[in-house]
Amino acid sequence: MTTIVTGASAGIGRAVAQRLLDAGEEVISLDIQPGDSKARHVHVDLTDPEATREAAVEIARRHAITTVIHNAGVIRPALLPEVKLEDFQALANLHLAAAIILVQAALPAMKQAGYGRVVLVSSRAVLGLPTRTAYSATKAGMLGLARTWALELAPLGVTVNVVAPGPIRTANFHGVIPEGSPQVERVLQAIPLKRLGEVEDVARAVMFFADRAAGFVTGQVLYVCGGTSVGSLTL
């Protein structure tokens, strides 16, 4: 049985892949960048549906995929007047179309095994955040996918859940707010726990949903966000 982790070359995805490897799982990383873990790396641009489909079909031909962890994400921030539809489409391909393609490819093996785990990594930004039109909309779409798939796939023994992180100390975060910027301190003051999350905080949540023992939890969203989902957040 094989686990696919997208975006496993860095950040949250790398932390998740390492935990799976430590547990003795076979892990395939789908990423445009190579990683430094022992996961098998497949180079693919997940914003390209055809390239994603080709990679997914080839992996499914060679491996019995029973777990899909779709973590890869891009922000592309912009206030509404500056939002580019090509950015929105790229994020829709990455966050939503790639999820559909990968789970479709894995379904035959899941059906045969009578078991499967799907974990989608969304974002606290689904609750609203300035400059996140394309990001929030497509990450929010993941919640709809998960709730629908949870109902459809439950008879097969497949659970589908969502982890919604933020703000987490990653390259994505610091790509928007540079390290050392005074804005970092303002963000910290807006987080009830007064710290940024770490990738391991999110990896632990992902591993809970991916665990074979978590078979009675499906269609759920777990916010790993320092409490910002129950208050307001200004970045």
JSON list of C-alpha atoms in Angstrom, two decimals:
[
{"chain": "A", "resi": 1, "resn": "MET", "atom": "CA", "xyz": [0.00, 0.00, 0.00]},
{"chain": "A", "resi": 2, "resn": "THR", "atom": "CA", "xyz": [1.31, 3.40, -1.02]},
{"chain": "A", "resi": 3, "resn": "THR", "atom": "CA", "xyz": [0.75, 6.97, 0.17]},
{"chain": "A", "resi": 4, "resn": "ILE", "atom": "CA", "xyz": [0.88, 9.97, -2.15]},
{"chain": "A", "resi": 5, "resn": "VAL", "atom": "CA", "xyz": [1.90, 13.28, -0.58]},
{"chain": "A", "resi": 6, "resn": "THR", "atom": "CA", "xyz": [1.79, 16.37, -2.78]},
{"chain": "A", "resi": 7, "resn": "GLY", "atom": "CA", "xyz": [4.15, 19.24, -2.08]},
{"chain": "A", "resi": 8, "resn": "ALA", "atom": "CA", "xyz": [6.41, 16.97, -0.04]},
{"chain": "A", "resi": 9, "resn": "SER", "atom": "CA", "xyz": [9.68, 18.68, -0.93]},
{"chain": "A", "resi": 10, "resn": "ALA", "atom": "CA", "xyz": [9.38, 21.29, 1.83]},
{"chain": "A", "resi": 11, "resn": "GLY", "atom": "CA", "xyz": [7.35, 22.62, 4.72]},
{"chain": "A", "resi": 12, "resn": "ILE", "atom": "CA", "xyz": [4.25, 20.77, 5.87]},
{"chain": "A", "resi": 13, "resn": "GLY", "atom": "CA", "xyz": [4.44, 18.18, 3.11]},
{"chain": "A", "resi": 14, "resn": "ARG", "atom": "CA", "xyz": [8.02, 17.25, 3.98]},
{"chain": "A", "resi": 15, "resn": "ALA", "atom": "CA", "xyz": [7.11, 16.89, 7.66]},
{"chain": "A", "resi": 16, "resn": "VAL", "atom": "CA", "xyz": [4.16, 14.65, 6.79]},
{"chain": "A", "resi": 17, "resn": "ALA", "atom": "CA", "xyz": [6.23, 12.53, 4.40]},
{"chain": "A", "resi": 18, "resn": "GLN", "atom": "CA", "xyz": [8.95, 12.08, 7.01]},
{"chain": "A", "resi": 19, "resn": "ARG", "atom": "CA", "xyz": [6.46, 10.91, 9.62]},
{"chain": "A", "resi": 20, "resn": "LEU", "atom": "CA", "xyz": [5.05, 8.39, 7.16]},
{"chain": "A", "resi": 21, "resn": "LEU", "atom": "CA", "xyz": [8.52, 7.16, 6.23]},
{"chain": "A", "resi": 22, "resn": "ASP", "atom": "CA", "xyz": [9.41, 6.81, 9.91]},
{"chain": "A", "resi": 23, "resn": "ALA", "atom": "CA", "xyz": [6.31, 4.64, 10.30]},
{"chain": "A", "resi": 24, "resn": "GLY", "atom": "CA", "xyz": [7.53, 2.36, 7.52]},
{"chain": "A", "resi": 25, "resn": "GLU", "atom": "CA", "xyz": [5.10, 3.56, 4.85]},
{"chain": "A", "resi": 26, "resn": "GLU", "atom": "CA", "xyz": [5.91, 3.71, 1.14]},
{"chain": "A", "resi": 27, "resn": "VAL", "atom": "CA", "xyz": [5.64, 7.39, 0.17]},
{"chain": "A", "resi": 28, "resn": "ILE", "atom": "CA", "xyz": [5.56, 9.00, -3.26]},
{"chain": "A", "resi": 29, "resn": "SER", "atom": "CA", "xyz": [6.09, 12.75, -3.39]},
{"chain": "A", "resi": 30, "resn": "LEU", "atom": "CA", "xyz": [4.46, 14.72, -6.18]},
{"chain": "A", "resi": 31, "resn": "ASP", "atom": "CA", "xyz": [6.12, 18.09, -6.46]},
{"chain": "A", "resi": 32, "resn": "ILE", "atom": "CA", "xyz": [7.63, 20.47, -8.98]},
{"chain": "A", "resi": 33, "resn": "GLN", "atom": "CA", "xyz": [10.74, 20.66, -6.76]},
{"chain": "A", "resi": 34, "resn": "PRO", "atom": "CA", "xyz": [12.84, 17.66, -5.67]},
{"chain": "A", "resi": 35, "resn": "GLY", "atom": "CA", "xyz": [12.95, 16.90, -1.98]},
{"chain": "A", "resi": 36, "resn": "ASP", "atom": "CA", "xyz": [15.69, 15.67, 0.32]},
{"chain": "A", "resi": 37, "resn": "SER", "atom": "CA", "xyz": [13.72, 12.88, 2.00]},
{"chain": "A", "resi": 38, "resn": "LYS", "atom": "CA", "xyz": [13.73, 9.18, 1.13]},
{"chain": "A", "resi": 39, "resn": "ALA", "atom": "CA", "xyz": [10.29, 9.46, -0.43]},
{"chain": "A", "resi": 40, "resn": "ARG", "atom": "CA", "xyz": [10.20, 8.58, -4.11]},
{"chain": "A", "resi": 41, "resn": "HIS", "atom": "CA", "xyz": [9.96, 11.87, -6.02]},
{"chain": "A", "resi": 42, "resn": "VAL", "atom": "CA", "xyz": [7.79, 12.33, -9.10]},
{"chain": "A", "resi": 43, "resn": "HIS", "atom": "CA", "xyz": [8.31, 15.66, -10.82]},
{"chain": "A", "resi": 44, "resn": "VAL", "atom": "CA", "xyz": [4.99, 17.16, -11.88]},
{"chain": "A", "resi": 45, "resn": "ASP", "atom": "CA", "xyz": [3.44, 20.61, -12.15]},
{"chain": "A", "resi": 46, "resn": "LEU", "atom": "CA", "xyz": [0.13, 20.13, -10.35]},
{"chain": "A", "resi": 47, "resn": "THR", "atom": "CA", "xyz": [-1.28, 23.30, -11.88]},
{"chain": "A", "resi": 48, "resn": "ASP", "atom": "CA", "xyz": [-1.28, 21.38, -15.19]},
{"chain": "A", "resi": 49, "resn": "PRO", "atom": "CA", "xyz": [-4.21, 18.92, -15.16]},
{"chain": "A", "resi": 50, "resn": "GLU", "atom": "CA", "xyz": [-2.93, 16.83, -18.05]},
{"chain": "A", "resi": 51, "resn": "ALA", "atom": "CA", "xyz": [0.53, 16.45, -16.52]},
{"chain": "A", "resi": 52, "resn": "THR", "atom": "CA", "xyz": [-1.10, 15.60, -13.19]},
{"chain": "A", "resi": 53, "resn": "ARG", "atom": "CA", "xyz": [-3.32, 12.98, -14.84]},
{"chain": "A", "resi": 54, "resn": "GLU", "atom": "CA", "xyz": [-0.39, 11.37, -16.62]},
{"chain": "A", "resi": 55, "resn": "ALA", "atom": "CA", "xyz": [1.60, 11.14, -13.40]},
{"chain": "A", "resi": 56, "resn": "ALA", "atom": "CA", "xyz": [-1.38, 9.81, -11.43]},
{"chain": "A", "resi": 57, "resn": "VAL", "atom": "CA", "xyz": [-2.19, 7.11, -13.98]},
{"chain": "A", "resi": 58, "resn": "GLU", "atom": "CA", "xyz": [1.42, 5.94, -14.12]},
{"chain": "A", "resi": 59, "resn": "ILE", "atom": "CA", "xyz": [1.74, 5.81, -10.32]},
{"chain": "A", "resi": 60, "resn": "ALA", "atom": "CA", "xyz": [-1.57, 3.95, -9.98]},
{"chain": "A", "resi": 61, "resn": "ARG", "atom": "CA", "xyz": [-0.40, 1.46, -12.61]},
{"chain": "A", "resi": 62, "resn": "ARG", "atom": "CA", "xyz": [2.68, 0.61, -10.54]},
{"chain": "A", "resi": 63, "resn": "HIS", "atom": "CA", "xyz": [1.42, 1.07, -6.97]},
{"chain": "A", "resi": 64, "resn": "ALA", "atom": "CA", "xyz": [-1.66, 0.34, -4.87]},
{"chain": "A", "resi": 65, "resn": "ILE", "atom": "CA", "xyz": [-2.47, 3.84, -3.61]},
{"chain": "A", "resi": 66, "resn": "THR", "atom": "CA", "xyz": [-4.58, 3.72, -0.47]},
{"chain": "A", "resi": 67, "resn": "THR", "atom": "CA", "xyz": [-3.78, 7.14, 1.00]},
{"chain": "A", "resi": 68, "resn": "VAL", "atom": "CA", "xyz": [-3.78, 10.52, -0.73]},
{"chain": "A", "resi": 69, "resn": "ILE", "atom": "CA", "xyz": [-2.57, 13.57, 1.20]},
{"chain": "A", "resi": 70, "resn": "HIS", "atom": "CA", "xyz": [-3.03, 16.64, -0.96]},
{"chain": "A", "resi": 71, "resn": "ASN", "atom": "CA", "xyz": [-0.93, 19.31, 0.68]},
{"chain": "A", "resi": 72, "resn": "ALA", "atom": "CA", "xyz": [0.56, 21.34, -2.19]},
{"chain": "A", "resi": 73, "resn": "GLY", "atom": "CA", "xyz": [-0.59, 24.95, -2.17]},
{"chain": "A", "resi": 74, "resn": "VAL", "atom": "CA", "xyz": [0.20, 28.39, -3.55]},
{"chain": "A", "resi": 75, "resn": "ILE", "atom": "CA", "xyz": [-1.17, 31.74, -2.30]},
{"chain": "A", "resi": 76, "resn": "ARG", "atom": "CA", "xyz": [-0.78, 34.36, -5.08]},
{"chain": "A", "resi": 77, "resn": "PRO", "atom": "CA", "xyz": [-2.17, 37.23, -2.96]},
{"chain": "A", "resi": 78, "resn": "ALA", "atom": "CA", "xyz": [-3.95, 40.19, -4.54]},
{"chain": "A", "resi": 79, "resn": "LEU", "atom": "CA", "xyz": [-6.65, 42.66, -3.63]},
{"chain": "A", "resi": 80, "resn": "LEU", "atom": "CA", "xyz": [-9.81, 42.20, -5.70]},
{"chain": "A", "resi": 81, "resn": "PRO", "atom": "CA", "xyz": [-9.05, 44.87, -8.36]},
{"chain": "A", "resi": 82, "resn": "GLU", "atom": "CA", "xyz": [-5.71, 43.16, -9.09]},
{"chain": "A", "resi": 83, "resn": "VAL", "atom": "CA", "xyz": [-6.90, 39.54, -9.10]},
{"chain": "A", "resi": 84, "resn": "LYS", "atom": "CA", "xyz": [-5.90, 37.78, -12.32]},
{"chain": "A", "resi": 85, "resn": "LEU", "atom": "CA", "xyz": [-8.19, 35.08, -13.63]},
{"chain": "A", "resi": 86, "resn": "GLU", "atom": "CA", "xyz": [-5.17, 33.09, -14.78]},
{"chain": "A", "resi": 87, "resn": "ASP", "atom": "CA", "xyz": [-4.00, 32.98, -11.14]},
{"chain": "A", "resi": 88, "resn": "PHE", "atom": "CA", "xyz": [-7.45, 31.86, -10.03]},
{"chain": "A", "resi": 89, "resn": "GLN", "atom": "CA", "xyz": [-7.46, 29.11, -12.66]},
{"chain": "A", "resi": 90, "resn": "ALA", "atom": "CA", "xyz": [-3.97, 27.95, -11.70]},
{"chain": "A", "resi": 91, "resn": "LEU", "atom": "CA", "xyz": [-5.00, 27.67, -8.04]},
{"chain": "A", "resi": 92, "resn": "ALA", "atom": "CA", "xyz": [-8.23, 25.92, -8.98]},
{"chain": "A", "resi": 93, "resn": "ASN", "atom": "CA", "xyz": [-6.16, 23.39, -10.93]},
{"chain": "A", "resi": 94, "resn": "LEU", "atom": "CA", "xyz": [-3.70, 22.96, -8.06]},
{"chain": "A", "resi": 95, "resn": "HIS", "atom": "CA", "xyz": [-6.05, 22.86, -5.08]},
{"chain": "A", "resi": 96, "resn": "LEU", "atom": "CA", "xyz": [-9.14, 21.25, -6.62]},
{"chain": "A", "resi": 97, "resn": "ALA", "atom": "CA", "xyz": [-8.52, 19.59, -9.99]},
{"chain": "A", "resi": 98, "resn": "ALA", "atom": "CA", "xyz": [-5.35, 17.86, -8.75]},
{"chain": "A", "resi": 99, "resn": "ALA", "atom": "CA", "xyz": [-7.27, 16.49, -5.76]},
{"chain": "A", "resi": 100, "resn": "ILE", "atom": "CA", "xyz": [-9.96, 15.06, -8.03]},
{"chain": "A", "resi": 101, "resn": "ILE", "atom": "CA", "xyz": [-7.45, 13.54, -10.46]},
{"chain": "A", "resi": 102, "resn": "LEU", "atom": "CA", "xyz": [-5.33, 11.93, -7.73]},
{"chain": "A", "resi": 103, "resn": "VAL", "atom": "CA", "xyz": [-8.24, 10.45, -5.79]},
{"chain": "A", "resi": 104, "resn": "GLN", "atom": "CA", "xyz": [-9.82, 9.14, -9.00]},
{"chain": "A", "resi": 105, "resn": "ALA", "atom": "CA", "xyz": [-6.55, 7.38, -9.81]},
{"chain": "A", "resi": 106, "resn": "ALA", "atom": "CA", "xyz": [-6.37, 5.87, -6.32]},
{"chain": "A", "resi": 107, "resn": "LEU", "atom": "CA", "xyz": [-9.97, 4.68, -6.13]},
{"chain": "A", "resi": 108, "resn": "PRO", "atom": "CA", "xyz": [-9.51, 1.26, -7.80]},
{"chain": "A", "resi": 109, "resn": "ALA", "atom": "CA", "xyz": [-6.86, 0.26, -5.25]},
{"chain": "A", "resi": 110, "resn": "MET", "atom": "CA", "xyz": [-8.94, 1.65, -2.40]},
{"chain": "A", "resi": 111, "resn": "LYS", "atom": "CA", "xyz": [-11.99, -0.29, -3.55]},
{"chain": "A", "resi": 112, "resn": "GLN", "atom": "CA", "xyz": [-9.98, -3.49, -3.81]},
{"chain": "A", "resi": 113, "resn": "ALA", "atom": "CA", "xyz": [-8.50, -2.98, -0.35]},
{"chain": "A", "resi": 114, "resn": "GLY", "atom": "CA", "xyz": [-11.80, -1.92, 1.22]},
{"chain": "A", "resi": 115, "resn": "TYR", "atom": "CA", "xyz": [-9.83, 0.87, 2.82]},
{"chain": "A", "resi": 116, "resn": "GLY", "atom": "CA", "xyz": [-8.55, 4.35, 2.09]},
{"chain": "A", "resi": 117, "resn": "ARG", "atom": "CA", "xyz": [-7.61, 7.68, 3.56]},
{"chain": "A", "resi": 118, "resn": "VAL", "atom": "CA", "xyz": [-7.87, 11.07, 1.87]},
{"chain": "A", "resi": 119, "resn": "VAL", "atom": "CA", "xyz": [-6.58, 14.17, 3.66]},
{"chain": "A", "resi": 120, "resn": "LEU", "atom": "CA", "xyz": [-6.87, 17.57, 2.01]},
{"chain": "A", "resi": 121, "resn": "VAL", "atom": "CA", "xyz": [-4.79, 20.40, 3.42]},
{"chain": "A", "resi": 122, "resn": "SER", "atom": "CA", "xyz": [-6.86, 23.58, 3.17]},
{"chain": "A", "resi": 123, "resn": "SER", "atom": "CA", "xyz": [-6.36, 26.82, 5.11]},
{"chain": "A", "resi": 124, "resn": "ARG", "atom": "CA", "xyz": [-7.77, 28.98, 7.86]},
{"chain": "A", "resi": 125, "resn": "ALA", "atom": "CA", "xyz": [-8.11, 31.57, 5.07]},
{"chain": "A", "resi": 126, "resn": "VAL", "atom": "CA", "xyz": [-11.34, 29.87, 3.97]},
{"chain": "A", "resi": 127, "resn": "LEU", "atom": "CA", "xyz": [-12.98, 31.96, 6.70]},
{"chain": "A", "resi": 128, "resn": "GLY", "atom": "CA", "xyz": [-11.90, 35.14, 4.90]},
{"chain": "A", "resi": 129, "resn": "LEU", "atom": "CA", "xyz": [-8.73, 37.18, 4.64]},
{"chain": "A", "resi": 130, "resn": "PRO", "atom": "CA", "xyz": [-7.88, 40.27, 2.57]},
{"chain": "A", "resi": 131, "resn": "THR", "atom": "CA", "xyz": [-5.85, 39.61, -0.61]},
{"chain": "A", "resi": 132, "resn": "ARG", "atom": "CA", "xyz": [-6.85, 35.92, -0.69]},
{"chain": "A", "resi": 133, "resn": "THR", "atom": "CA", "xyz": [-9.60, 35.85, -3.35]},
{"chain": "A", "resi": 134, "resn": "ALA", "atom": "CA", "xyz": [-8.12, 33.03, -5.44]},
{"chain": "A", "resi": 135, "resn": "TYR", "atom": "CA", "xyz": [-6.53, 31.22, -2.50]},
{"chain": "A", "resi": 136, "resn": "SER", "atom": "CA", "xyz": [-9.49, 31.35, -0.12]},
{"chain": "A", "resi": 137, "resn": "ALA", "atom": "CA", "xyz": [-12.01, 30.41, -2.79]},
{"chain": "A", "resi": 138, "resn": "THR", "atom": "CA", "xyz": [-10.11, 27.37, -4.02]},
{"chain": "A", "resi": 139, "resn": "LYS", "atom": "CA", "xyz": [-9.08, 26.23, -0.55]},
{"chain": "A", "resi": 140, "resn": "ALA", "atom": "CA", "xyz": [-12.73, 26.56, 0.53]},
{"chain": "A", "resi": 141, "resn": "GLY", "atom": "CA", "xyz": [-13.64, 24.32, -2.37]},
{"chain": "A", "resi": 142, "resn": "MET", "atom": "CA", "xyz": [-11.67, 21.57, -0.68]},
{"chain": "A", "resi": 143, "resn": "LEU", "atom": "CA", "xyz": [-14.22, 21.54, 2.14]},
{"chain": "A", "resi": 144, "resn": "GLY", "atom": "CA", "xyz": [-16.99, 20.88, -0.35]},
{"chain": "A", "resi": 145, "resn": "LEU", "atom": "CA", "xyz": [-14.99, 18.11, -1.99]},
{"chain": "A", "resi": 146, "resn": "ALA", "atom": "CA", "xyz": [-14.29, 16.45, 1.35]},
{"chain": "A", "resi": 147, "resn": "ARG", "atom": "CA", "xyz": [-17.87, 16.53, 2.62]},
{"chain": "A", "resi": 148, "resn": "THR", "atom": "CA", "xyz": [-19.18, 15.16, -0.67]},
{"chain": "A", "resi": 149, "resn": "TRP", "atom": "CA", "xyz": [-16.54, 12.46, -1.00]},
{"chain": "A", "resi": 150, "resn": "ALA", "atom": "CA", "xyz": [-16.98, 11.47, 2.65]},
{"chain": "A", "resi": 151, "resn": "LEU", "atom": "CA", "xyz": [-20.58, 10.51, 1.84]},
{"chain": "A", "resi": 152, "resn": "GLU", "atom": "CA", "xyz": [-19.80, 8.85, -1.47]},
{"chain": "A", "resi": 153, "resn": "LEU", "atom": "CA", "xyz": [-16.78, 6.86, -0.32]},
{"chain": "A", "resi": 154, "resn": "ALA", "atom": "CA", "xyz": [-17.84, 5.79, 3.18]},
{"chain": "A", "resi": 155, "resn": "PRO", "atom": "CA", "xyz": [-19.33, 2.50, 1.90]},
{"chain": "A", "resi": 156, "resn": "LEU", "atom": "CA", "xyz": [-15.89, 1.65, 0.50]},
{"chain": "A", "resi": 157, "resn": "GLY", "atom": "CA", "xyz": [-14.16, 2.11, 3.86]},
{"chain": "A", "resi": 158, "resn": "VAL", "atom": "CA", "xyz": [-12.56, 5.36, 2.69]},
{"chain": "A", "resi": 159, "resn": "THR", "atom": "CA", "xyz": [-12.50, 8.42, 4.95]},
{"chain": "A", "resi": 160, "resn": "VAL", "atom": "CA", "xyz": [-12.03, 11.97, 3.68]},
{"chain": "A", "resi": 161, "resn": "ASN", "atom": "CA", "xyz": [-11.04, 14.82, 5.98]},
{"chain": "A", "resi": 162, "resn": "VAL", "atom": "CA", "xyz": [-9.51, 18.30, 5.89]},
{"chain": "A", "resi": 163, "resn": "VAL", "atom": "CA", "xyz": [-6.78, 19.99, 7.90]},
{"chain": "A", "resi": 164, "resn": "ALA", "atom": "CA", "xyz": [-6.94, 23.79, 7.75]},
{"chain": "A", "resi": 165, "resn": "PRO", "atom": "CA", "xyz": [-3.67, 25.38, 8.96]},
{"chain": "A", "resi": 166, "resn": "GLY", "atom": "CA", "xyz": [-2.61, 28.91, 9.53]},
{"chain": "A", "resi": 167, "resn": "PRO", "atom": "CA", "xyz": [-0.56, 30.94, 10.14]},
{"chain": "A", "resi": 168, "resn": "ILE", "atom": "CA", "xyz": [2.32, 28.47, 9.89]},
{"chain": "A", "resi": 169, "resn": "ARG", "atom": "CA", "xyz": [6.03, 29.25, 9.65]},
{"chain": "A", "resi": 170, "resn": "THR", "atom": "CA", "xyz": [6.62, 28.12, 6.05]},
{"chain": "A", "resi": 171, "resn": "ALA", "atom": "CA", "xyz": [8.11, 29.51, 2.85]},
{"chain": "A", "resi": 172, "resn": "ASN", "atom": "CA", "xyz": [4.56, 30.32, 1.71]},
{"chain": "A", "resi": 173, "resn": "PHE", "atom": "CA", "xyz": [3.96, 32.45, 4.81]},
{"chain": "A", "resi": 174, "resn": "HIS", "atom": "CA", "xyz": [7.28, 34.26, 4.56]},
{"chain": "A", "resi": 175, "resn": "GLY", "atom": "CA", "xyz": [6.77, 34.72, 0.85]},
{"chain": "A", "resi": 176, "resn": "VAL", "atom": "CA", "xyz": [3.95, 37.08, 1.80]},
{"chain": "A", "resi": 177, "resn": "ILE", "atom": "CA", "xyz": [5.40, 38.42, 5.06]},
{"chain": "A", "resi": 178, "resn": "PRO", "atom": "CA", "xyz": [9.23, 38.45, 5.05]},
{"chain": "A", "resi": 179, "resn": "GLU", "atom": "CA", "xyz": [11.10, 37.19, 8.11]},
{"chain": "A", "resi": 180, "resn": "GLY", "atom": "CA", "xyz": [12.06, 40.09, 10.36]},
{"chain": "A", "resi": 181, "resn": "SER", "atom": "CA", "xyz": [9.26, 42.31, 9.06]},
{"chain": "A", "resi": 182, "resn": "PRO", "atom": "CA", "xyz": [7.37, 44.31, 11.73]},
{"chain": "A", "resi": 183, "resn": "GLN", "atom": "CA", "xyz": [4.24, 42.73, 10.29]},
{"chain": "A", "resi": 184, "resn": "VAL", "atom": "CA", "xyz": [5.28, 39.38, 11.75]},
{"chain": "A", "resi": 185, "resn": "GLU", "atom": "CA", "xyz": [4.89, 40.79, 15.26]},
{"chain": "A", "resi": 186, "resn": "ARG", "atom": "CA", "xyz": [1.47, 42.19, 14.35]},
{"chain": "A", "resi": 187, "resn": "VAL", "atom": "CA", "xyz": [0.43, 38.75, 13.18]},
{"chain": "A", "resi": 188, "resn": "LEU", "atom": "CA", "xyz": [1.64, 37.17, 16.42]},
{"chain": "A", "resi": 189, "resn": "GLN", "atom": "CA", "xyz": [-0.47, 39.61, 18.44]},
{"chain": "A", "resi": 190, "resn": "ALA", "atom": "CA", "xyz": [-3.54, 38.59, 16.42]},
{"chain": "A", "resi": 191, "resn": "ILE", "atom": "CA", "xyz": [-3.04, 34.89, 17.21]},
{"chain": "A", "resi": 192, "resn": "PRO", "atom": "CA", "xyz": [-4.61, 33.84, 20.53]},
{"chain": "A", "resi": 193, "resn": "LEU", "atom": "CA", "xyz": [-1.68, 31.51, 21.28]},
{"chain": "A", "resi": 194, "resn": "LYS", "atom": "CA", "xyz": [0.79, 34.32, 20.41]},
{"chain": "A", "resi": 195, "resn": "ARG", "atom": "CA", "xyz": [3.04, 32.25, 18.16]},
{"chain": "A", "resi": 196, "resn": "LEU", "atom": "CA", "xyz": [3.23, 31.03, 14.61]},
{"chain": "A", "resi": 197, "resn": "GLY", "atom": "CA", "xyz": [2.41, 27.41, 14.03]},
{"chain": "A", "resi": 198, "resn": "GLU", "atom": "CA", "xyz": [5.17, 25.00, 13.06]},
{"chain": "A", "resi": 199, "resn": "VAL", "atom": "CA", "xyz": [4.98, 22.41, 10.31]},
{"chain": "A", "resi": 200, "resn": "GLU", "atom": "CA", "xyz": [4.96, 19.64, 12.90]},
{"chain": "A", "resi": 201, "resn": "ASP", "atom": "CA", "xyz": [1.78, 21.08, 14.41]},
{"chain": "A", "resi": 202, "resn": "VAL", "atom": "CA", "xyz": [0.05, 20.46, 11.10]},
{"chain": "A", "resi": 203, "resn": "ALA", "atom": "CA", "xyz": [1.77, 17.14, 10.41]},
{"chain": "A", "resi": 204, "resn": "ARG", "atom": "CA", "xyz": [0.39, 15.71, 13.66]},
{"chain": "A", "resi": 205, "resn": "ALA", "atom": "CA", "xyz": [-3.16, 16.62, 12.61]},
{"chain": "A", "resi": 206, "resn": "VAL", "atom": "CA", "xyz": [-2.69, 15.15, 9.14]},
{"chain": "A", "resi": 207, "resn": "MET", "atom": "CA", "xyz": [-1.33, 11.93, 10.63]},
{"chain": "A", "resi": 208, "resn": "PHE", "atom": "CA", "xyz": [-4.39, 11.62, 12.88]},
{"chain": "A", "resi": 209, "resn": "PHE", "atom": "CA", "xyz": [-6.73, 11.61, 9.88]},
{"chain": "A", "resi": 210, "resn": "ALA", "atom": "CA", "xyz": [-4.39, 9.34, 7.88]},
{"chain": "A", "resi": 211, "resn": "ASP", "atom": "CA", "xyz": [-4.18, 6.76, 10.64]},
{"chain": "A", "resi": 212, "resn": "ARG", "atom": "CA", "xyz": [-5.86, 3.42, 9.96]},
{"chain": "A", "resi": 213, "resn": "ALA", "atom": "CA", "xyz": [-7.33, 3.65, 13.48]},
{"chain": "A", "resi": 214, "resn": "ALA", "atom": "CA", "xyz": [-9.21, 6.87, 12.62]},
{"chain": "A", "resi": 215, "resn": "GLY", "atom": "CA", "xyz": [-11.87, 4.96, 10.70]},
{"chain": "A", "resi": 216, "resn": "PHE", "atom": "CA", "xyz": [-14.93, 6.56, 12.34]},
{"chain": "A", "resi": 217, "resn": "VAL", "atom": "CA", "xyz": [-14.00, 10.16, 11.48]},
{"chain": "A", "resi": 218, "resn": "THR", "atom": "CA", "xyz": [-14.93, 11.44, 8.04]},
{"chain": "A", "resi": 219, "resn": "GLY", "atom": "CA", "xyz": [-16.10, 14.66, 6.40]},
{"chain": "A", "resi": 220, "resn": "GLN", "atom": "CA", "xyz": [-14.49, 16.78, 9.11]},
{"chain": "A", "resi": 221, "resn": "VAL", "atom": "CA", "xyz": [-12.33, 19.92, 9.16]},
{"chain": "A", "resi": 222, "resn": "LEU", "atom": "CA", "xyz": [-9.64, 20.40, 11.81]},
{"chain": "A", "resi": 223, "resn": "TYR", "atom": "CA", "xyz": [-8.27, 23.94, 12.13]},
{"chain": "A", "resi": 224, "resn": "VAL", "atom": "CA", "xyz": [-4.63, 24.04, 13.24]},
{"chain": "A", "resi": 225, "resn": "CYS", "atom": "CA", "xyz": [-4.41, 27.79, 13.57]},
{"chain": "A", "resi": 226, "resn": "GLY", "atom": "CA", "xyz": [-3.55, 28.87, 17.10]},
{"chain": "A", "resi": 227, "resn": "GLY", "atom": "CA", "xyz": [-7.16, 29.88, 17.74]},
{"chain": "A", "resi": 228, "resn": "THR", "atom": "CA", "xyz": [-7.50, 32.29, 14.81]},
{"chain": "A", "resi": 229, "resn": "SER", "atom": "CA", "xyz": [-10.51, 30.41, 13.44]},
{"chain": "A", "resi": 230, "resn": "VAL", "atom": "CA", "xyz": [-12.56, 31.52, 16.44]},
{"chain": "A", "resi": 231, "resn": "GLY", "atom": "CA", "xyz": [-11.60, 35.20, 16.20]},
{"chain": "A", "resi": 232, "resn": "SER", "atom": "CA", "xyz": [-10.41, 37.72, 13.67]},
{"chain": "A", "resi": 233, "resn": "LEU", "atom": "CA", "xyz": [-7.02, 37.65, 12.02]},
{"chain": "A", "resi": 234, "resn": "THR", "atom": "CA", "xyz": [-5.23, 40.52, 10.30]},
{"chain": "A", "resi": 235, "resn": "LEU", "atom": "CA", "xyz": [-2.04, 39.87, 8.33]}
]
